[in-house]
Amino acid sequence: MLIINCPYCGPRDQSEFSNGGEAHVKRPDGSKEIGDREWGEYVFIRANPKGLFYERWVHTHGCRKWFNCVRDTSTDEILVTYKLDEKKPNLNNFKSVVKTPSGEPEVGSGNFTVEK
Amino acid sequence: MKSINLKKNQFIQFHQKISFKFDGVKYFGYKGDTIASALLRNNINLVGRSFKYHRPRGIYTCGIEEPNALVQIISEYSEPNTRATIKKIYEGMEIESQNRWPSLENDFGSINNLFSPIFTAGFYYKTFMGPHKKFWKNLYEPLIRRAAGLGKPPKDFKGISNHIHHNVDITIIGGGLNGLLAAKSFINSNYDVLLIDFEEQLGGIINNSNKLSSIDNKEPKDWLKETIQEIEDSKNIKILKNTLVTTYNYINHLIAIEDRFVGSKPIEGKVNSTLHKIRTGHTILCNGHIERFLSFQNNDLPGIMLSSSFEKYMCRYGLAPSKEPVIFSNNSNSNSLVYGLIKAGLKPKAYIDSRSGEEIEPNLFDLIRKNDVPLYTNSQIKGAFGNKKIEKILVEDSSGALNEIKCDCLCLSGGINPDVHLFTQSKGLLDWDEKDLTYKPSKPFQPTITLGSASGQFNFDNLNSDINEKLKTFKVKKLDVKLELNTNTKYNIEKLWEVSPQKKSLWAKSFIDLQNDVTTKDIRQAITEGFDRIEHLKRYTTNSMGTDQGKISSINALGIVSDLLDKKVNEVGTTIYRPPYAPLSFSAIAGRNCYEFYDPERKSPIHSWHIKNGAIFEDVGQWKRPWYFQINKDESMHDAVQRESKNVRENAGILDGSTLGKIEIKGEDALEFMNLIYTNSFTKMKQGSARYALMLGEDGMVKDDGIICKISDQHFIATTTTGGAATVLGCMEEYAQTEWPNLKVFMNSITEQYATFNISGPKTREIMKKAFPNINFSNEEFPFMTFQFHEFNGIPIRILRASFTGELGYEIYIPSNSAPKIWDNIQSVGKEFGLAPYGTEAMHLLRAEKGYIIVGQDTDGSITPIDLGLSWMIGKSKKDFLGKRSLARPDTIREDRKQLVGIIPSNKADKLEEGQHIILDKEIKSPVPMLGHITSCYYSSTLGHDFALAIIKNGRSMIGTKAYASTSSMGTTGVDIVKPVFYDENNKRLVS
Ligand SMILES: [Zn+2]
C-alpha cells in the first residue's frame, strides 16, 4: 500500500484516497465552438505512459480535496504531490529516476528479479 | 525408521506427556513437540500421499519449508494443509492425513503411480486445450477431482482474528544470531524497533544446530539467555514471537501473522490469530537460509530428510529420527550434523560426498576417520528403494562401482540458499554467486538491509564488520562479538543438481518438486516442447507452484535448466517470488470485517415500524428498504404488490423515501454551478419551485436524476437516487474544485439529516389536510412542483408537491429524530381514508405504468436523454453543462440508437420477463439481429396484463408495430411496441 502525501493533511495511507486519472487535461471551454475531435479526445483519450506520469488524486476519506502528483508508473514511486493551483513540476527535475532505453528502471519495477 | 529420545533438551518437557490422535489412533508426545516431532518419536514416518501420483510421503524437513507433511487438524474445524513440522501438539488434538482413500496405508489413488507416464508436464493444458475435450469432462475431471488436491475445506469455520497496526523506525525480521545482534545494537537507542520471529523461542541456529561452540566466551545458550533478557528490558524494542512475516509491500509495509494459540487448542470466540500491519522506516532481514535437496531416483521415499532438519530435530526437539542415518552431501553445511551425531553417541551409517577427498574439510575427515564412519568421496547416490519407506540405497563410488547400503534414514544436503522470498517481494534484485551456487540479494529497492545468511554470508568470520558496516547509517554502538565454532570450516560446495538413475524406466522418478509431484523428466520434456523461459516452464510443469513455493527445490530446477540450455543461471533468471511467504488464512485477512461487520447496514428512522408492520426488506446499496408489506404470513409477494399499488391508485399510499440522497448547495454562485452540473436551466425557475433534473457524464450519458428545489439563486436542495448519492456529491465537489474553482459554491450531504415520506393517491389531499391542519393544500396555494417550509408542533418540515406514481402526491422532509412521531400521526389520521404503506416493488410498478425511468435499471451508461425521449429537459440555450457537447457528437445524434419504448404482449394473457430480447422474426435463425431488451417488466392489475419498458434500436419509429420478445426459457412471445406510458398520459391525476 502506498503512502500519499496529501498537500493539505500530510502523509496518509492509500486506502484514504481515490485515483482520478491523468492530471492537467484541460476541459474545453463550453462557450466556444469545439470540434468533434477535440471534444472526443478530452472525453475519451488519456495518456498511459510507463514512467513518470502527472496524476490526479482525491483525499476521499479525509479532507475531500483534489490534488496532483507525479508518479513513476513502473515503480509506483510518488515523487511529488502539489495543489491544483500550483505549477506542474518539470519532469527533468527528478534526477533520482534512472531511465533505461525501454523505460524500465534498473531496480523496482518487479518485472524481473535478477540483476541484468 | 527407529527414532531415539535424547533426554537432554531445554525445549521439550519430557515429564509432560501429551496424547493426540493421528488417523484415529492414539499416540503420546511431549509438551513442546510439533506434530512431526511427535510422530517421529512414535516411529511414524508415512504421513501423507502425494498430490498427483499418490506416492507415500514422509516428513522431509523441520520447518516452514516442508513440502510433504501437510495434515488436516480435525479438532480445529478441520483446518487443512497444516504443516506438521510447525504446528505444536496439545492434549486431545486430532489429526488426519490428507489425499488418501480409504486409508493412508492402502490408498486407492496410488494406482495413479502406475498411470504416471500420462500425467506428464503440461498434462492439464493438454487435456483442457487438446482435441479430446470430451475426455476431460467425462473421464479426467471426475477422476481427478476425487484424486488430486490437498486437504478438504474446513467445516463450520468460526476462527476470529484481529488486526494490529504498527508504525516503527526499524523492523528486524528473524531473531536468530544476526537478528539478535542487530537488536542488541539498538538497545536503549532512540529508535522504535520491532523484532519478529516465527518461532516460540528466539535463537535460530543457536537453538537449531551444533555450529557454534561459544559466543563471547560463553556457552551459546547462556549468551542467548542474557541477550534476550537485555533486549526484553530495552523499552524501545518490542518482540513479536510466533509471528511470520508473509508479505513485504511497497514503502516498507509488512504483513505478519501471529499464532495466538501455540501448543494449545484455540478457544472458540477468542482471537485465534493476529494480523500485524507494519509500516517501518527500515527493514532488516535476518531470516536466514533454507537447505535444498537433491534429485535422484525415488528421492521422495519416507525416511529421506534434509540434513539440517535432522540436526534441528536433535537440537531443538531432543530427538534423533534415526540412530544411524546415511548422510549424502555436496557441501560443508552437513558437517555439523556429523559432529552432532557423534557428540550424542550416535554414528552415521555412512557418509557420502560428491566432493573429492581434497575438497572435504580436514576436520570433517578427521572426525569421520576417528569414528570409523564408512566414507564415500567422489560418490553419488543413484537411487533409494523400499516399500513405503527407505530400506536401501545404491551408491556409485569414485571407481564407478555400485554399493548397496541398507538404511532406515537418509539425510540430504544440496547446499543452502539465503531465504530471499521477502527480499524479492520488496522488489530488490538478486545476483547469482557462482562460488556458493545460489542467488543472493544484491540491489535493494527500498530501505532494506540484509544480514547474515539471509544476505549470503555463509561464514561467520566477517560477522562484526558486516553488521557494523550495514548499520552505520544509524546512531548505534559498534559490535564486537567473539564467536567460536565446533566445525571450523568455510562454506564450500560442489555443483550437483541431479543424479541420473541407474536404469532407464518410464516409472523411475527423480522429483524436483515434491509437493506438486514434478519430476526432472517433466522439466526436460517441457524444454523439448519449447517452454524454455523459466516463467513459462514453471506454469507448464507446475514446478514450485505448491503452497511451499518450492522452497527446498526451486534453485535446483534453475540449475538443471541452465545445464540443459547451456546457459548461465543468471541468464536463466528466476521466477518471481510472490506474497504470501507461506499460506495465509482468509479469516486472518478478513479480521473483524466479517459477519455483521462485513458491510454496514443503513436503516431509515422508520425502520422499527417497518419491522413491526410485516415489511420484507430489499438491499439498495447498504440501505435496507421495505420491498413490500405482508398483511399476513400467507400473502404472496405478487398479491402484496398488487394490493399496495391498487390502493395507491384508489385511495392513498405512503412510502418511506428517507434513503434518497439529499445534497444542499449554497453560495454566491450556486445558480451558475447548478446550471453547469445539470442539463436543465434553473435561471428562470421561481423561488419555491422544484424541477425534475438530469445529470450527465461528459460522454453525454445519463448518470443520475432527481428533483431540484430552488430556495433562492444562492441556495438549492437536490435529491439523488438512493445508490447515486455519494457519486453525485463526489462529482459536484470534483468540478467545483478542478474545473470551476472561481465559482463560490459549497455542497454538503444531508441524506441522513432528513427523513422523507412520499404520500400519493387520490385521497392524499384529505389526509394531508387532516395531518397538517394549518397548511392550505389547495391547487392554487400549493401547485404541482412547488415546495413550502412549515413548522408543525415545533418541528421544521419541508413539503414538496411531487409524485413518482402519477397520482396526486406530496413529499415531506422531516429532521430524522422527529420523523417517527409524524409518521405515526399520518398513519392514524390516514386510516379512515384507506392509507396503507407500500414498498419499493409497488413503487417500481407504479412509476413504470407512468413511464418514469429508473437510472441504472432502464439506463445502463450508454443512454442519452434524447434516447429516453427527455430532450425537453435539456437547457439548449445554456452555453455549457456536463456532457453538453457530447449530445452533438456524430454517434449520439444517430437516428438508430437504442431508444426507450413501451411493450405490451399482443395476446394480453401472455407473460413477459425482464431481460428478454426484442427480435423481429418469430423464427429463430442464428445469427439473430438483436434490437434491444426489456429493462423493466411488471403485471399491472390496473391494466389487467403484463407491460414493459424496453430500449430498442430505432425504437421511437417502431411505435405502433409488432415484434417478438424472446428468451430460451419462455420461448417467443408476440408483442406490440407502444409509447412508454401506460396510464394517465395527460397527467390529469398528477395536477388534480
Ligand atoms: Zn487531505
Tab-separated table of C-alpha atoms in Angstrom, chain A residues 1-4 13-14 20 25-31 33-37 39-40 42-44 56 58 63-67 74-78 84 106-116, chain B residues 165 249-251 253 279 424 427-432 439 442-445 570 573-577 676 698-699 726 729-730 733-735 737-740 879-886 888-890:
chain	number	residue	atom	x	y	z
A	1	MET	CA	0.000	0.000	0.000
A	2	LEU	CA	1.312	3.418	-0.952
A	3	ILE	CA	1.709	6.361	1.360
A	4	ILE	CA	0.410	9.514	-0.297
A	13	ASP	CA	-2.409	5.507	3.705
A	14	GLN	CA	-3.514	4.938	0.135
A	20	GLY	CA	-8.594	10.421	-10.708
A	25	VAL	CA	-6.167	17.617	-19.007
A	26	LYS	CA	-7.909	20.863	-19.853
A	27	ARG	CA	-11.693	20.791	-20.281
A	28	PRO	CA	-12.535	22.694	-23.491
A	29	ASP	CA	-14.375	25.951	-22.915
A	30	GLY	CA	-18.070	25.228	-23.484
A	31	SER	CA	-18.861	28.777	-24.568
A	33	GLU	CA	-17.017	26.189	-30.745
A	34	ILE	CA	-15.468	22.762	-30.032
A	35	GLY	CA	-14.669	20.307	-32.834
A	36	ASP	CA	-15.722	16.641	-32.597
A	37	ARG	CA	-12.114	15.502	-32.479
A	39	TRP	CA	-14.018	17.110	-27.601
A	40	GLY	CA	-13.670	13.361	-28.232
A	42	TYR	CA	-10.924	15.338	-23.996
A	43	VAL	CA	-13.618	12.819	-23.055
A	44	PHE	CA	-12.007	9.546	-24.110
A	56	ARG	CA	-4.891	13.365	-10.008
A	58	VAL	CA	-8.629	12.969	-4.157
A	63	CYS	CA	-10.283	16.414	3.533
A	64	ARG	CA	-12.008	15.555	0.190
A	65	LYS	CA	-9.606	17.842	-1.645
A	66	TRP	CA	-8.341	17.105	-5.146
A	67	PHE	CA	-4.631	17.467	-5.843
A	74	SER	CA	6.795	1.412	-13.346
A	75	THR	CA	7.778	1.522	-9.657
A	76	ASP	CA	4.736	3.231	-8.103
A	77	GLU	CA	7.015	5.824	-6.547
A	78	ILE	CA	5.216	9.131	-5.958
A	84	LEU	CA	-4.281	22.186	-8.094
A	106	GLU	CA	17.164	-0.624	-13.134
A	107	VAL	CA	15.503	-1.807	-9.937
A	108	GLY	CA	11.983	-1.759	-8.530
A	109	SER	CA	9.718	-2.491	-11.475
A	110	GLY	CA	9.100	-6.042	-10.294
A	111	ASN	CA	9.307	-7.291	-13.882
A	112	PHE	CA	12.496	-9.170	-13.181
A	113	THR	CA	14.244	-10.357	-10.033
A	114	VAL	CA	17.768	-10.942	-11.262
A	115	GLU	CA	20.310	-8.229	-11.914
A	116	LYS	CA	20.855	-7.711	-15.650
B	165	HIS	CA	-1.164	-1.637	13.117
B	249	ASN	CA	4.968	-4.462	0.208
B	250	TYR	CA	5.961	-1.128	-1.201
B	251	ILE	CA	7.065	1.661	1.204
B	253	HIS	CA	4.746	-2.099	4.544
B	279	ARG	CA	4.875	0.404	8.466
B	424	THR	CA	12.368	-10.156	-3.828
B	427	LYS	CA	11.418	-5.682	-5.431
B	428	GLY	CA	15.124	-5.996	-4.610
B	429	LEU	CA	17.343	-7.642	-7.217
B	430	LEU	CA	19.258	-10.917	-6.851
B	431	ASP	CA	22.587	-11.949	-8.255
B	432	TRP	CA	23.931	-15.450	-8.834
B	439	TYR	CA	21.073	-16.424	-5.681
B	442	SER	CA	22.203	-7.611	-4.436
B	443	LYS	CA	20.423	-4.273	-5.047
B	444	PRO	CA	17.633	-3.358	-2.624
B	445	PHE	CA	14.806	-1.195	-3.937
B	570	ASN	CA	21.874	-15.677	-14.144
B	573	GLY	CA	16.840	-15.935	-14.190
B	574	THR	CA	14.401	-16.958	-11.540
B	575	THR	CA	10.647	-16.810	-11.252
B	576	ILE	CA	9.254	-14.015	-9.114
B	577	TYR	CA	8.519	-14.986	-5.527
B	676	LEU	CA	-23.369	23.658	-15.221
B	698	GLU	CA	-19.028	14.182	-20.007
B	699	ASP	CA	-19.823	11.448	-22.548
B	726	ALA	CA	-22.120	9.542	-2.957
B	729	LEU	CA	-21.770	14.625	-4.343
B	730	GLY	CA	-18.288	13.484	-5.401
B	733	GLU	CA	-17.083	18.507	-5.480
B	734	GLU	CA	-14.710	17.454	-8.235
B	735	TYR	CA	-15.990	20.008	-10.763
B	737	GLN	CA	-12.544	22.192	-7.285
B	738	THR	CA	-10.974	21.224	-10.588
B	739	GLU	CA	-12.899	22.960	-13.391
B	740	TRP	CA	-14.687	25.914	-11.845
B	879	LYS	CA	-23.610	27.674	-23.065
B	880	ASP	CA	-22.287	24.724	-21.174
B	881	PHE	CA	-23.129	21.890	-18.788
B	882	LEU	CA	-21.670	18.448	-18.062
B	883	GLY	CA	-21.810	16.366	-21.243
B	884	LYS	CA	-23.492	19.064	-23.364
B	885	ARG	CA	-21.040	18.896	-26.267
B	886	SER	CA	-21.331	15.104	-26.354
B	888	ALA	CA	-23.973	16.700	-30.608
B	889	ARG	CA	-21.385	14.035	-31.363
B	890	PRO	CA	-21.997	12.045	-34.578
